[in-house]
Tab-separated table of C-alpha atoms in Angstrom:
chain	number	residue	atom	x	y	z
A	390	MET	CA	-17.922	-26.865	-15.817
A	391	SER	CA	-15.596	-23.917	-16.189
A	392	ILE	CA	-15.874	-20.221	-15.418
A	393	PRO	CA	-16.181	-18.101	-18.586
A	394	LEU	CA	-13.156	-16.030	-19.489
A	395	ARG	CA	-15.439	-13.388	-20.987
A	396	ASP	CA	-15.685	-10.264	-18.830
A	397	GLN	CA	-13.021	-11.419	-16.372
A	398	VAL	CA	-10.829	-8.482	-15.326
A	399	ALA	CA	-7.187	-9.360	-15.813
A	400	ILE	CA	-3.934	-7.550	-15.039
A	401	VAL	CA	-0.924	-8.691	-17.052
A	402	THR	CA	2.496	-7.297	-16.121
A	403	GLY	CA	5.289	-7.151	-18.660
A	404	ALA	CA	2.618	-6.926	-21.342
A	405	SER	CA	4.482	-4.806	-23.886
A	406	SER	CA	6.331	-7.720	-25.512
A	407	GLY	CA	7.066	-11.428	-25.479
A	408	ILE	CA	5.148	-13.753	-23.191
A	409	GLY	CA	3.155	-10.995	-21.517
A	410	LEU	CA	2.009	-9.537	-24.816
A	411	GLY	CA	0.928	-12.956	-26.068
A	412	ILE	CA	-0.991	-13.734	-22.887
A	413	ALA	CA	-2.702	-10.335	-22.917
A	414	GLU	CA	-3.791	-10.693	-26.549
A	415	HIS	CA	-5.065	-14.216	-25.941
A	416	LEU	CA	-7.090	-13.213	-22.887
A	417	ALA	CA	-8.575	-10.219	-24.703
A	418	SER	CA	-9.514	-12.379	-27.685
A	419	GLY	CA	-11.512	-14.537	-25.270
A	420	GLY	CA	-13.449	-11.549	-23.965
A	421	ALA	CA	-11.452	-10.629	-20.867
A	422	LYS	CA	-11.006	-6.989	-19.930
A	423	VAL	CA	-7.227	-6.650	-19.804
A	424	LEU	CA	-5.129	-4.046	-18.027
A	425	LEU	CA	-1.764	-3.948	-19.750
A	426	SER	CA	1.151	-3.146	-17.458
A	427	ALA	CA	4.780	-2.448	-18.384
A	428	ARG	CA	7.407	0.278	-18.167
A	429	ARG	CA	7.370	1.030	-21.892
A	430	GLY	CA	4.306	3.207	-22.249
A	431	ASP	CA	4.505	3.765	-26.007
A	432	GLU	CA	4.706	0.047	-26.717
A	433	LEU	CA	1.834	-0.622	-24.322
A	434	ALA	CA	-0.319	1.886	-26.183
A	435	SER	CA	0.423	0.087	-29.459
A	436	VAL	CA	-0.526	-3.273	-27.951
A	437	ALA	CA	-3.771	-1.819	-26.606
A	438	GLU	CA	-4.644	-0.334	-29.990
A	439	ARG	CA	-4.029	-3.667	-31.712
A	440	ILE	CA	-6.246	-5.490	-29.200
A	441	ARG	CA	-9.025	-2.936	-29.644
A	442	SER	CA	-8.796	-3.127	-33.421
A	443	ASN	CA	-9.437	-6.858	-33.102
A	444	GLY	CA	-12.530	-6.270	-30.983
A	445	GLY	CA	-10.951	-6.734	-27.560
A	446	GLU	CA	-10.887	-4.485	-24.506
A	447	ALA	CA	-7.528	-3.292	-23.167
A	448	LEU	CA	-6.365	-0.501	-20.913
A	449	PRO	CA	-2.651	0.392	-21.006
A	450	ILE	CA	-1.184	1.498	-17.669
A	451	ARG	CA	2.492	2.369	-17.577
A	452	THR	CA	3.811	0.628	-14.465
A	453	ASP	CA	7.181	0.005	-12.881
A	454	VAL	CA	6.658	-3.047	-10.675
A	455	THR	CA	9.558	-1.960	-8.473
A	456	ASN	CA	7.607	1.153	-7.473
A	457	ASP	CA	4.913	0.947	-4.773
A	458	ASP	CA	2.993	3.970	-6.051
A	459	ASP	CA	2.887	2.632	-9.618
A	460	VAL	CA	1.555	-0.742	-8.531
A	461	ASP	CA	-1.015	0.804	-6.193
A	462	ALA	CA	-2.182	3.078	-9.013
A	463	LEU	CA	-2.507	0.102	-11.374
A	464	VAL	CA	-4.707	-1.815	-8.946
A	465	ALA	CA	-6.746	1.292	-8.102
A	466	ARG	CA	-7.388	1.911	-11.806
A	467	ALA	CA	-8.623	-1.650	-12.257
A	468	LEU	CA	-11.008	-1.303	-9.331
A	469	ASP	CA	-12.200	2.168	-10.353
A	470	GLN	CA	-12.840	1.022	-13.913
A	471	TYR	CA	-14.300	-2.430	-13.319
A	472	GLY	CA	-14.914	-2.883	-9.587
A	473	ARG	CA	-13.018	-6.148	-9.265
A	474	ILE	CA	-9.890	-8.079	-10.245
A	475	ASP	CA	-10.300	-11.690	-11.338
A	476	LEU	CA	-6.841	-12.526	-12.642
A	477	LEU	CA	-3.287	-11.322	-12.072
A	478	VAL	CA	-0.545	-12.600	-14.369
A	479	ASN	CA	2.839	-11.819	-12.819
A	480	ASN	CA	4.997	-11.885	-15.921
A	481	ALA	CA	7.322	-8.849	-15.704
A	482	GLY	CA	10.909	-10.009	-15.536
A	483	LEU	CA	14.523	-9.490	-16.503
A	484	ALA	CA	17.256	-11.906	-17.534
A	485	ARG	CA	20.989	-11.408	-17.264
A	486	HIS	CA	23.406	-14.198	-18.069
A	487	LYS	CA	27.130	-14.023	-17.448
A	488	ALA	CA	29.719	-15.623	-15.198
A	489	PHE	CA	29.077	-15.245	-11.499
A	490	THR	CA	32.445	-13.502	-11.022
A	491	GLU	CA	31.429	-10.920	-13.624
A	492	LEU	CA	28.063	-10.123	-12.047
A	493	SER	CA	27.951	-7.097	-9.777
A	494	MET	CA	25.758	-6.775	-6.725
A	495	ASP	CA	23.817	-4.197	-8.732
A	496	ASP	CA	23.056	-6.943	-11.269
A	497	PHE	CA	21.717	-9.211	-8.552
A	498	GLU	CA	19.719	-6.437	-6.909
A	499	GLU	CA	18.145	-5.331	-10.194
A	500	LEU	CA	17.021	-8.853	-11.088
A	501	PHE	CA	15.645	-9.491	-7.606
A	502	ALA	CA	13.912	-6.086	-7.598
A	503	VAL	CA	11.914	-6.951	-10.737
A	504	ASN	CA	11.671	-10.744	-10.828
A	505	VAL	CA	10.980	-11.314	-7.135
A	506	PHE	CA	10.019	-8.152	-5.273
A	507	GLY	CA	8.018	-6.787	-8.211
A	508	LEU	CA	6.018	-9.999	-8.289
A	509	VAL	CA	5.561	-9.914	-4.510
A	510	ARG	CA	4.478	-6.258	-4.671
A	511	CYS	CA	1.811	-6.954	-7.291
A	512	THR	CA	0.547	-9.988	-5.407
A	513	ARG	CA	0.311	-8.020	-2.155
A	514	ALA	CA	-1.632	-5.300	-3.955
A	515	VAL	CA	-4.335	-7.585	-5.395
A	516	ALA	CA	-4.579	-10.288	-2.722
A	517	PRO	CA	-6.735	-8.330	-0.222
A	518	ARG	CA	-9.327	-7.574	-2.901
A	519	MET	CA	-9.401	-11.174	-4.100
A	520	ILE	CA	-9.797	-12.382	-0.507
A	521	GLU	CA	-12.698	-9.963	-0.112
A	522	GLN	CA	-14.240	-11.310	-3.338
A	523	GLU	CA	-13.537	-14.879	-2.187
A	524	ALA	CA	-12.413	-15.487	-5.744
A	525	GLY	CA	-9.461	-14.804	-7.980
A	526	THR	CA	-6.519	-16.396	-9.749
A	527	ILE	CA	-2.860	-15.377	-9.619
A	528	VAL	CA	-0.482	-16.910	-12.156
A	529	ASN	CA	3.249	-16.383	-11.668
A	530	ILE	CA	5.338	-16.851	-14.791
A	531	SER	CA	8.542	-18.423	-13.535
A	532	SER	CA	10.995	-20.517	-15.566
A	533	GLY	CA	12.580	-23.910	-15.840
A	534	ALA	CA	15.580	-22.073	-14.382
A	535	GLY	CA	13.714	-22.154	-11.070
A	536	PHE	CA	14.276	-25.901	-10.875
A	537	MET	CA	17.960	-26.022	-11.765
A	538	GLY	CA	21.218	-24.113	-11.844
A	539	TYR	CA	23.521	-23.615	-14.809
A	540	ALA	CA	26.706	-21.758	-15.676
A	541	GLY	CA	26.036	-18.100	-16.356
A	542	GLY	CA	22.621	-18.196	-14.727
A	543	SER	CA	23.386	-17.701	-11.037
A	544	ALA	CA	21.420	-14.468	-10.636
A	545	TYR	CA	18.516	-15.423	-12.895
A	546	CYS	CA	18.184	-18.933	-11.448
A	547	ALA	CA	18.253	-17.537	-7.909
A	548	THR	CA	15.345	-15.207	-8.660
A	549	LYS	CA	13.249	-17.962	-10.209
A	550	HIS	CA	13.906	-20.344	-7.309
A	551	ALA	CA	12.654	-17.541	-5.054
A	552	VAL	CA	9.517	-17.092	-7.177
A	553	ASN	CA	8.771	-20.810	-6.975
A	554	GLY	CA	9.117	-20.901	-3.194
A	555	PHE	CA	7.001	-17.791	-2.770
A	556	GLY	CA	4.328	-19.147	-5.088
A	557	LYS	CA	4.029	-22.434	-3.204
A	558	ALA	CA	3.707	-20.679	0.155
A	559	VAL	CA	1.106	-18.147	-0.985
A	560	TYR	CA	-0.843	-20.891	-2.755
A	561	ASP	CA	-1.236	-22.665	0.583
A	562	GLU	CA	-2.373	-19.471	2.331
A	563	LEU	CA	-4.792	-18.006	-0.190
A	564	ARG	CA	-6.584	-21.131	-1.402
A	565	HIS	CA	-8.521	-21.180	1.858
A	566	HIS	CA	-10.020	-17.826	0.790
A	567	GLY	CA	-11.106	-18.964	-2.668
A	568	VAL	CA	-7.982	-17.513	-4.333
A	569	GLN	CA	-5.875	-19.817	-6.475
A	570	VAL	CA	-2.150	-19.160	-6.935
A	571	TYR	CA	-0.252	-21.057	-9.610
A	572	THR	CA	3.366	-20.818	-10.691
A	573	VAL	CA	4.266	-21.833	-14.228
A	574	GLY	CA	7.829	-22.855	-15.044
A	575	PRO	CA	8.181	-23.253	-18.814
A	576	GLY	CA	11.224	-24.421	-20.684
A	577	ALA	CA	12.627	-22.294	-23.507
A	578	VAL	CA	9.961	-20.063	-25.064
A	579	ASN	CA	10.198	-18.586	-28.543
A	580	THR	CA	10.724	-14.910	-27.695
A	581	THR	CA	13.476	-12.389	-28.309
A	582	MET	CA	14.705	-13.057	-24.760
A	583	MET	CA	15.850	-16.460	-26.033
A	584	SER	CA	17.010	-15.455	-29.509
A	585	HIS	CA	16.991	-12.260	-31.572
A	586	ASP	CA	17.572	-14.242	-34.780
A	587	GLU	CA	14.201	-14.906	-36.417
A	588	ASP	CA	15.814	-17.594	-38.601
A	589	ASP	CA	17.360	-19.452	-35.658
A	590	PRO	CA	16.354	-23.119	-36.192
A	591	ALA	CA	16.325	-23.616	-32.421
A	592	ARG	CA	13.116	-21.562	-32.322
A	593	GLU	CA	11.221	-24.531	-33.780
A	594	GLN	CA	12.165	-26.609	-30.734
A	595	MET	CA	10.911	-24.021	-28.249
A	596	LEU	CA	7.517	-23.573	-26.647
A	597	GLN	CA	5.382	-20.978	-28.368
A	598	VAL	CA	3.939	-18.045	-26.442
A	599	ASN	CA	0.424	-19.254	-27.177
A	600	ASP	CA	1.197	-22.494	-25.305
A	601	LEU	CA	1.574	-20.446	-22.116
A	602	ALA	CA	-1.394	-18.243	-22.927
A	603	GLU	CA	-3.673	-21.252	-23.271
A	604	LEU	CA	-2.448	-22.640	-19.936
A	605	VAL	CA	-3.141	-19.311	-18.222
A	606	GLU	CA	-6.659	-19.338	-19.659
A	607	PHE	CA	-7.174	-22.901	-18.434
A	608	LEU	CA	-6.087	-22.032	-14.889
A	609	ALA	CA	-8.190	-18.851	-14.811
A	610	THR	CA	-11.384	-20.594	-15.871
A	611	ARG	CA	-11.555	-23.491	-13.411
A	612	GLU	CA	-14.431	-23.680	-10.949
A	613	ARG	CA	-13.414	-22.197	-7.586
A	614	HIS	CA	-13.866	-25.489	-5.749
A	615	VAL	CA	-11.297	-27.108	-8.060
A	616	SER	CA	-7.677	-26.745	-6.952
A	617	PHE	CA	-4.637	-28.028	-8.789
A	618	GLU	CA	-1.033	-28.443	-7.741
A	619	PRO	CA	0.686	-25.053	-7.251
A	620	MET	CA	3.571	-25.735	-9.662
A	621	TRP	CA	3.235	-26.277	-13.414
A	622	THR	CA	6.288	-27.190	-15.483
A	623	PHE	CA	6.261	-28.014	-19.169
A	624	SER	CA	8.340	-27.985	-22.316
A	625	ARG	CA	7.839	-28.835	-25.946
A	626	PHE	CA	7.533	-32.542	-26.760
A	627	ARG	CA	10.172	-33.741	-29.186
A	628	GLY	CA	8.677	-36.724	-30.956
């Protein structure tokens, strides 16, 4: 049997666009109460309105995951409003691709601040409550770049390798408290981060956002005594 998605309280970071938006809309359509987190407050408000117009429940909270106070306020709002947190989707992230010799230390620090330390900050904020509940799921959205290195991707790949290592370690710690931590490393996903050209034929060969959203739902609805491997990698099958 599975745990119903309906009425689960979920926090989704980076929810104003792309993967995060798709995951948030999917969870809300299944009856979850979704706290939308991102830096772009106006866009978050639009996403929340669209979810509500489709019968879902969403609460937009402008959040900078690099800021301790913002993250603490996000978690406090979830607990004040609903009394628990069942699911955290760590999706907020940045990408920057150019030759290593052209990347500044500021570039590296900015990507690590969001992609790694932002994810760690959000996990630290929710983990104590989930341990207290003896239940909860944390899903880190990583990337196939966390399993490889390629020209132009030194900073981005480094952050995703860090996310994967962190996710594996925290998985091993928290599962003994009834908290499951999974890290998902998809291949190319059809978002504007990959291509701004809506007519780009390569988009047809990419994963769709809903593919990730359905996997997040699957992981969030398993019985607590069921534990899977901490790392999930997948790409679109080319038959």
